[in-house]
XYZ file of C-alpha atoms in Angstrom:
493
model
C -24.012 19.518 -15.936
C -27.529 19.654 -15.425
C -28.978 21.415 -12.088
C -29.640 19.443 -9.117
C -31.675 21.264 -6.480
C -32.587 18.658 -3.933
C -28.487 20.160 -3.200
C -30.151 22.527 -1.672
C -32.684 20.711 0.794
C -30.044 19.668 3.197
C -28.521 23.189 3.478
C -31.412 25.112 4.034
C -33.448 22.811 5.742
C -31.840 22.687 8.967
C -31.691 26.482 8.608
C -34.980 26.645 8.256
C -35.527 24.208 11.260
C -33.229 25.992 13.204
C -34.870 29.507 12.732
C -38.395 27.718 13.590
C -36.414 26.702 16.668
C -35.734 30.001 17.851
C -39.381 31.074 17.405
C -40.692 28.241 19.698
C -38.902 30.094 22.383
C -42.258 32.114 22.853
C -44.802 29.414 21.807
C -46.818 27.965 24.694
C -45.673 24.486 23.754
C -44.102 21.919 26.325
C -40.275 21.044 26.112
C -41.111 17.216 24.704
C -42.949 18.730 22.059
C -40.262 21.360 21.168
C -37.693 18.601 21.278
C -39.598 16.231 18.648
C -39.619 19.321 16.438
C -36.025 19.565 16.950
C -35.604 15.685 17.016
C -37.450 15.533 13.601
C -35.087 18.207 11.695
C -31.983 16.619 12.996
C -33.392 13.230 11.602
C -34.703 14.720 8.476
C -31.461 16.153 7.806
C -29.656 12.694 7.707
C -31.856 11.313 5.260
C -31.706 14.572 3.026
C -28.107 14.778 3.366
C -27.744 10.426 2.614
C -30.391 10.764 -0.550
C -27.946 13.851 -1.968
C -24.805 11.799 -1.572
C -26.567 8.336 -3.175
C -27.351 10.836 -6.133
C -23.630 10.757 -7.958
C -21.504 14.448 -8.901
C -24.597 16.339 -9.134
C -24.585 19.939 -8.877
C -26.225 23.120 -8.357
C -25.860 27.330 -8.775
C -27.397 29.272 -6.385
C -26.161 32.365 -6.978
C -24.086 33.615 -10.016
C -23.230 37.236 -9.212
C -20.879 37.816 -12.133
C -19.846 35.829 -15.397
C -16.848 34.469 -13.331
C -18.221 34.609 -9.674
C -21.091 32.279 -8.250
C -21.777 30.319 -5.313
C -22.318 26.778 -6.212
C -22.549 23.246 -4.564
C -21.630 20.008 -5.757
C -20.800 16.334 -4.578
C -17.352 14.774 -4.776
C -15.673 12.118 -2.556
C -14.430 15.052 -0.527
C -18.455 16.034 -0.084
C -19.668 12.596 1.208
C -16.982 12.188 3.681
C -17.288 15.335 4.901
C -20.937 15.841 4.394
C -22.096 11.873 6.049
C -19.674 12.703 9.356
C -20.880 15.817 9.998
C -24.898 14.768 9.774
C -24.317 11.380 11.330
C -22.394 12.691 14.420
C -24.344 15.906 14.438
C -27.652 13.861 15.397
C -25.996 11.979 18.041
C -24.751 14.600 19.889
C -27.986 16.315 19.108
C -29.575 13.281 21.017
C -27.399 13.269 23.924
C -28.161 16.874 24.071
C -31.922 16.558 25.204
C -30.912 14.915 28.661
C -27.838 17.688 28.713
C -29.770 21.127 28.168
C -32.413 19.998 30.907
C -30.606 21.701 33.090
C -29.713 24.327 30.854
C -31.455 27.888 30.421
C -32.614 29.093 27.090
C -32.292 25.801 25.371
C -34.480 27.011 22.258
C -31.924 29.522 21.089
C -28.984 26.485 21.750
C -30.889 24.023 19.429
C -32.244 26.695 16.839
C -28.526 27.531 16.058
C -27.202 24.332 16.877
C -29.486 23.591 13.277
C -28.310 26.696 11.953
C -24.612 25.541 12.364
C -25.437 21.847 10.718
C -26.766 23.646 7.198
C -23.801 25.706 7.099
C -21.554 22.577 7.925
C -23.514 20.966 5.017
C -23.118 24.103 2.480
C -19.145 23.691 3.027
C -18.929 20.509 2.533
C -21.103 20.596 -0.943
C -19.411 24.405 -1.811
C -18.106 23.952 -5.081
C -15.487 26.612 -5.166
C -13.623 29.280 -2.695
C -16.521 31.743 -2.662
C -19.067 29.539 -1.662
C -17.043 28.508 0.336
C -15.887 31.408 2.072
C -19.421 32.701 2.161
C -20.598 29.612 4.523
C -17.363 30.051 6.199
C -17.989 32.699 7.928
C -21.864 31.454 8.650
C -20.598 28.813 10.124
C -18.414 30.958 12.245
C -21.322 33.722 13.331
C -24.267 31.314 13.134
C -21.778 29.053 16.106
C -20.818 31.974 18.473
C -23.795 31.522 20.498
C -23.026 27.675 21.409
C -20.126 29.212 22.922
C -21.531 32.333 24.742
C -24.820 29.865 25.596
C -24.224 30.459 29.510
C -23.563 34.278 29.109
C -21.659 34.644 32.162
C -18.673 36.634 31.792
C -15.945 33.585 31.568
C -18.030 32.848 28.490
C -18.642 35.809 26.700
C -14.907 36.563 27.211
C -14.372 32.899 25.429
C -17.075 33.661 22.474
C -15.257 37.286 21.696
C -11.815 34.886 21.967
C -13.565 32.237 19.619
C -14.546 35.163 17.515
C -11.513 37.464 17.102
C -9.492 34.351 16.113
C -12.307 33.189 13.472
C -12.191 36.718 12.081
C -8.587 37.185 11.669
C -7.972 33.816 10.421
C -10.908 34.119 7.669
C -9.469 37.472 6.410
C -6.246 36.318 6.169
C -7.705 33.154 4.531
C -9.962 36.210 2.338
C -6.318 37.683 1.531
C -5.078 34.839 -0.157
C -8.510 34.417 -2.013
C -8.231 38.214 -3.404
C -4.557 37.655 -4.620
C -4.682 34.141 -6.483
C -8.637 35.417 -8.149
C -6.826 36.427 -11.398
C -4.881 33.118 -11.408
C -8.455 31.361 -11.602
C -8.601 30.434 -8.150
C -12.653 30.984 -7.651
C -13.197 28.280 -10.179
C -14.839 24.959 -9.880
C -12.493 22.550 -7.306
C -10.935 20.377 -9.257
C -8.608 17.412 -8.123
C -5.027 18.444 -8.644
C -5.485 22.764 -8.791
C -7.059 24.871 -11.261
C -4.670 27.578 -11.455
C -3.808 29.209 -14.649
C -0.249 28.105 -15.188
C 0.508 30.626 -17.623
C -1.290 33.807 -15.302
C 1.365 32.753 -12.765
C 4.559 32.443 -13.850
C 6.402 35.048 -12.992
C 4.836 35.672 -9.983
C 5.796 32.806 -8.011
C 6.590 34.765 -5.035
C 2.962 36.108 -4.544
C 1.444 32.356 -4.942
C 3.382 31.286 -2.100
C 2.968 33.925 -0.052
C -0.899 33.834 -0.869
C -0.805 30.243 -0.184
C 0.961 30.204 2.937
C -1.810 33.020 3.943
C -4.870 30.619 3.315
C -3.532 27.851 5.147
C -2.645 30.172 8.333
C -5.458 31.607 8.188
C -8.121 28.349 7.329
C -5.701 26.746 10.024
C -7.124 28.835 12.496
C -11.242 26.857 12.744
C -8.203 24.354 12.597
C -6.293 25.138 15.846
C -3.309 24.896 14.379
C -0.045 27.221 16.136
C 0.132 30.148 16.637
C -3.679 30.490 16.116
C -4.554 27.445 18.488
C -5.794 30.033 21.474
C -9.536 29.954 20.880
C -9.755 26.120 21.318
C -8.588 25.511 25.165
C -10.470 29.095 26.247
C -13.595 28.079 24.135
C -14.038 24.442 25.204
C -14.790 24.866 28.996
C -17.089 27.640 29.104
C -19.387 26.173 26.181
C -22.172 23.300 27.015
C -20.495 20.246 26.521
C -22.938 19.513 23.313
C -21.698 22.551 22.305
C -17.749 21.758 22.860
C -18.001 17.811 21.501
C -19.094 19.671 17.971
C -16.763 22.385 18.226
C -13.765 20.123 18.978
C -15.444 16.862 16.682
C -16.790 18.389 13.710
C -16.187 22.435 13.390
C -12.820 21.833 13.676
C -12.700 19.633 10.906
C -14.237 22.329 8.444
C -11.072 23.772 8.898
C -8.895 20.686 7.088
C -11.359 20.762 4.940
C -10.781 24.229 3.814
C -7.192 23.285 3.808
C -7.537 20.240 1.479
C -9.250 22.568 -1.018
C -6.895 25.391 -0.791
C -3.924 22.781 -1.249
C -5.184 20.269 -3.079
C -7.834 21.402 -5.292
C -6.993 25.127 -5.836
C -3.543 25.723 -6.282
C -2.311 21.578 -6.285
C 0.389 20.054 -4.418
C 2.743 20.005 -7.256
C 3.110 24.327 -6.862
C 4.142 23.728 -2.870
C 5.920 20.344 -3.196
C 9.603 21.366 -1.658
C 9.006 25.035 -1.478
C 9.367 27.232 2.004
C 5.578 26.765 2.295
C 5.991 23.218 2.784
C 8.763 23.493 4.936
C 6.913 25.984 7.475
C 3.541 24.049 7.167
C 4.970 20.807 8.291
C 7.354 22.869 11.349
C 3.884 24.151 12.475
C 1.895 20.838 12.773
C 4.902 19.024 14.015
C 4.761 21.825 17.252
C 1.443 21.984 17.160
C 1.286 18.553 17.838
C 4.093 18.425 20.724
C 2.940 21.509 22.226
C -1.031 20.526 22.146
C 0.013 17.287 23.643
C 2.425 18.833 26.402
C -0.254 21.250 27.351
C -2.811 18.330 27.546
C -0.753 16.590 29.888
C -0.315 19.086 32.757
C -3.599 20.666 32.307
C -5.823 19.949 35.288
C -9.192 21.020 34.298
C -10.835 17.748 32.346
C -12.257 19.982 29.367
C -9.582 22.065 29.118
C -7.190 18.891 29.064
C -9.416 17.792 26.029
C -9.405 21.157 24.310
C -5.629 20.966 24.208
C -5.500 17.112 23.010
C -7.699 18.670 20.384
C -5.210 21.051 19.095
C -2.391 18.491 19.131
C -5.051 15.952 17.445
C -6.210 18.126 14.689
C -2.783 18.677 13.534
C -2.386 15.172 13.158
C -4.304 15.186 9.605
C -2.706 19.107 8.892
C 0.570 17.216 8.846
C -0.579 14.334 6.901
C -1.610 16.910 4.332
C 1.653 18.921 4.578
C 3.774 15.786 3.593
C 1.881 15.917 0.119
C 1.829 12.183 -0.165
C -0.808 9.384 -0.899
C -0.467 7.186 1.884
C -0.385 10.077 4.554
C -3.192 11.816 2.607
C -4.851 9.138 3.090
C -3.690 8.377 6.757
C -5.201 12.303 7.544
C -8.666 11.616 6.021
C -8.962 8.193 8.126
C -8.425 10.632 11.306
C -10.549 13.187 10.237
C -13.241 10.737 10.818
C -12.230 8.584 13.736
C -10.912 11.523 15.715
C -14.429 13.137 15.353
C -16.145 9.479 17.001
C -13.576 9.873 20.117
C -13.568 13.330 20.529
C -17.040 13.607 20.318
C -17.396 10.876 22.795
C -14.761 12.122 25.372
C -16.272 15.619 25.648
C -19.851 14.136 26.307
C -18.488 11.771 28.694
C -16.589 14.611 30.613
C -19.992 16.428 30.211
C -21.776 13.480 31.344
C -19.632 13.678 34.330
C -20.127 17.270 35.338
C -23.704 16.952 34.560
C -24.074 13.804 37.219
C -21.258 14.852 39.573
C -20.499 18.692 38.843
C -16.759 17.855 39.369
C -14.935 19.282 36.537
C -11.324 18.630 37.555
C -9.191 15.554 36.683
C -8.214 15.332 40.554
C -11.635 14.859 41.402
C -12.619 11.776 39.666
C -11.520 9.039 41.843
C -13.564 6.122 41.856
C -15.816 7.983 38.895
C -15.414 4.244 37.590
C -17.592 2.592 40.286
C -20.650 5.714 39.902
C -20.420 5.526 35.686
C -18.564 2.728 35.000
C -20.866 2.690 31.083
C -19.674 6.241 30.972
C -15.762 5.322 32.068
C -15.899 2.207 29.994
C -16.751 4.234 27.158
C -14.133 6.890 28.022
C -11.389 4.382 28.187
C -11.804 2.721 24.990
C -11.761 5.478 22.780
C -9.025 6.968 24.670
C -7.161 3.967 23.731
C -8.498 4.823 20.027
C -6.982 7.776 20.505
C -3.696 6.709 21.650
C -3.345 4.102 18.988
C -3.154 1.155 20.330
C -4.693 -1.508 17.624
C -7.119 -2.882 16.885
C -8.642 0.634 16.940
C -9.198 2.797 14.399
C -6.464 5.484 15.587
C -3.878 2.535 14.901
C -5.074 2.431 11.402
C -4.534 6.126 10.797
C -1.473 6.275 12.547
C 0.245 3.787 10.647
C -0.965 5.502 7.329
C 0.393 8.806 8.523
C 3.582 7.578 9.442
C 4.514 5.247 6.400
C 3.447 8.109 4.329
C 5.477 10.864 6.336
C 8.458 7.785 6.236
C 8.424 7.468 2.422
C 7.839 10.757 1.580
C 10.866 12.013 0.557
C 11.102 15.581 2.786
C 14.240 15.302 4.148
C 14.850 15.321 8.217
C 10.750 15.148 8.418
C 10.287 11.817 7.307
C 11.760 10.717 9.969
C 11.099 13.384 12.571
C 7.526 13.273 11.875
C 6.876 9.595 13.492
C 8.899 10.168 16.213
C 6.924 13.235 17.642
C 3.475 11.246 16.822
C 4.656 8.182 19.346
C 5.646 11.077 21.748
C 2.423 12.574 21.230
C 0.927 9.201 21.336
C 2.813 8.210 24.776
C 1.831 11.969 26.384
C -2.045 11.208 24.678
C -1.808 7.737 26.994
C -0.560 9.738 29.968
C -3.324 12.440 29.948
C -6.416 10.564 29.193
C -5.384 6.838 30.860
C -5.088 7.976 34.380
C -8.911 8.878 34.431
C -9.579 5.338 33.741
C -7.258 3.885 36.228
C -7.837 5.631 39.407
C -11.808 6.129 37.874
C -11.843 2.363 37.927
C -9.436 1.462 41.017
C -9.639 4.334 43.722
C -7.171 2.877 45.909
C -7.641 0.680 49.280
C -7.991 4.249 51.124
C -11.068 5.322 49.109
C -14.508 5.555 50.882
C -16.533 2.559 49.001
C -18.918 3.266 51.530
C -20.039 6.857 49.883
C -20.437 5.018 46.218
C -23.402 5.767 44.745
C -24.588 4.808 41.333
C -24.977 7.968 38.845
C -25.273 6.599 35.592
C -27.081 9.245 32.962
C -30.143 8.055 30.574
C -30.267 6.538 27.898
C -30.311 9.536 25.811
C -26.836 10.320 27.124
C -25.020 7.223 27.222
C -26.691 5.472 23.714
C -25.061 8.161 21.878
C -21.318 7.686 23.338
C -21.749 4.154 23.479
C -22.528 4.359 19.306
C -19.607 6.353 18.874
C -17.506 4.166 20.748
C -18.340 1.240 18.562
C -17.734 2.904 15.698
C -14.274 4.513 16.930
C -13.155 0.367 17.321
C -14.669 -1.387 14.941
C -13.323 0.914 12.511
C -10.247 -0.063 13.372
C -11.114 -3.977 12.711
C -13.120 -3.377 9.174
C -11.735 -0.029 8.455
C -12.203 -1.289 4.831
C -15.136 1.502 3.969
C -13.070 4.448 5.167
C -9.796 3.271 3.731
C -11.486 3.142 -0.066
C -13.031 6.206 0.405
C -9.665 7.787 1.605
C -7.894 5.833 -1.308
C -10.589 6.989 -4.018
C -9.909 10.657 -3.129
C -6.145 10.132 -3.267
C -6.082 8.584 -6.535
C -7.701 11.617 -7.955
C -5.008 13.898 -6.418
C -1.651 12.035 -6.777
């Protein structure tokens, strides 16, 4: 295939940008002008990022160490899905982020590695096989500790080292599986359905498993899947909400994405279809999903309440990939993208909130409602999205993950795997719909007297408002996202 490398202007672009960034922090320039710079990359980026996914499967080496090793990039469904949400939602938040930081010290070093982060989100979602991939893995990981430490007081720095220790020891367990299944032709090009040598690994059966079962641990982890959730509800508060609608929206989801190339375009679904790996992979989302939402519901602390919704949200799509069948395959890509809109848009609303209000616990928001209501109104509607109540997008994904889990022949969790997503879905209404009602209707003993209107700019609210819009109208014309689900599926089963 002939060499493409405009591939490589959206990776290293932003990079570039973002090192720039950090430079400004000594230039005698005013903060509008540092901004536009900013402004301009995160802009630039988008239209780099749309002109390489117009362009067809194009590809590009950047790197070929050995005869068999290299570190490539190249487009597939997989790539613009991945690739258009995280640019799209990355200059949003980036937007909404110019009001935020105002407040904020050292906001140079946030945005010069908040650009760093969005070329290594870019490289991972163009990496054409496991090194690459593993390479801008771990960027990703390094290059987006300091979003979490931003504040550097000690609550945080004790949260980055958490976010960190759990990145680590998920990637090398991630880098175990890589070293073991090498000789089985597992740092090839993805392809749709594994590339495995089928004749390197019979015999060994045992060790693919195992190695397997390793990777998806251990990719799990950016995932916040159980027992390597922990980083997500200790991370979330202490970072800038910018910072934690990314982390929880978008860096999350490179994490199922490292998943659905293990799975499904490494060693193929067909090698773990009714095997123990299987089993335990769908027993781990199916807690993580209880446990995330249980944890959600008596948490007290709005951020921290989110952070845990996260983990039981997330999961969602890790189970629709553990059932191994189109429709729910399908069903987790829809959420991939839909959870990213109302995530995103929940953590800049609660950030919206402390940044207007400084209250940061659920308690403390009665009557929020009659001070935001654009905010609230916002809030509420995508955490109906969330719950899945149609005609919102979340509906539509639902109902693809549980027909697929329903007909997909695994025994007790066909059946077991709907019922915990309406109990998740019922505990989802009961943690996130109570900050609409008493934000909205305080109560006959509430002092309408104090109200006083605290609405953020325009730069704050345009952004959730956006995402909002897109969270329900996807579920009315969810047409676009559905085809592009369904082309990747068709490729796979």
């Amino acid at each position: 295939m002939e060499q493409d490398f405009l591939l490589l202007l959206p990776i290293f672009f932003p990079m570039a940008a973002g090192i720039l960034t950090l430079a400004l922090a000594k230039a005698k320039m005013g903060r509008k002008a540092k901004l536009t710079v900013v402004f301009g990359a995160l802009v630039l980026e988008l239209l780099f990022t749309i002109l390489c996914l117009m362009r067809g499967d194009v590809s590009v080496t950047l790197w070929q160490l050995t005869d068999t090793i290299r570190i490539s990039f190249h487009v597939d469904t997989i790539s613009r899905i991945f690739a258009g949400l995280s640019v799209s939602v990355w200059l949003l938040v980036g937007c909404f982020a110019f009001s935020y930081m105002s407040h904020e010290e050292h906001e140079e070093r946030f945005f010069g590695f908040y650009l760093i982060v969005e070329g290594a989100l870019t490289a991972l979602s163009f990496a054409d096989n496991m090194v690459g991939f593993y390479v801008f893995f771990e960027v990703m990981t390094f290059t987006s500790l300091p979003l979490v430490l931003h504040e550097m007081t000690k609550p945080a720095i004790m949260a980055g080292l958490k976010y960190l220790f759990y990145s680590v020891a998920g990637a090398f367990m991630a880098l175990f599986g890589i070293f073991f299944l090498a000789g089985y032709g597992a740092i090839g090009s993805f392809q749709a359905g594994g590339i495995l040598d089928a004749s390197a690994t019979a015999g060994h059966e045992g060790l693919l498993l195992a190695s397997a079962f390793m990777m998806i641990i251990g990719f799990g982890t950016k995932a916040g899947m159980f027992p390597m959730h922990g980083w997500l509800p200790t991370a979330h508060p202490e970072a800038p909400a910018p910072a934690s609608a990314v982390l929880s929206g978008v860096i999350t989801k490179m994490g199922v994405l490292a998943v659905i190339r293990v799975v499904y375009y490494v060693i193929g679904p067909d090698i773990l279809r009714r095997t123990w790996v299987q089993t335990v992979w769908m027993i781990l989302t199916l807690t993580t999903i209880f446990l995330g939402s249980m944890m959600a519901y008596k948490e007290k602390i709005m951020k921290k309440r989110l952070a845990y919704s996260t983990v039981s949200q997330v999961s969602y799509i890790l189970f629709g990939l553990s059932l191994l069948h189109p429709a729910a395959f399908i069903g987790a890509i829809a959420h991939v993208i839909f959870h990213s809109l109302v995530k995103n848009t929940l953590f800049l609303g609660a950030g919206a909130i402390i940044y207007k209000t400084g209250k940061t616990k659920v308690a403390e928001l009665r009557g929020i409602g009659k001070e935001m209501p654009v905010t609230i109104w916002c809030f509420t509607l995508v955490s109906i999205t969330l719950v899945g109540i149609p005609p919102t997008s979340g509906f539509v994904s639902k109902w693809y993950l549980a027909t697929g889990a329903l007909s997909s022949g695994t025994g007790v969790f066909s059946w077991l795997g709907p019922v915990i997503l309406l109990i998740s879905a019922l505990l989802t209404a009961g943690y996130l719909l109570p900050v609409t009602i008493h934000g909205f209707f305080p109560g006959a003993d509430y002092d309408y007297g104090s109200l006083e209107k605290r609405e953020p700019s325009a730069l704050m609210t345009v952004p959730m408002i956006l995402m909002t819009m897109g969270a329900v109208a996807l579920g009315m014309f969810p047409g676009v996202i559905l085809n592009a689900a369904s082309a990747a599926a068709e490729l796979l089963f």
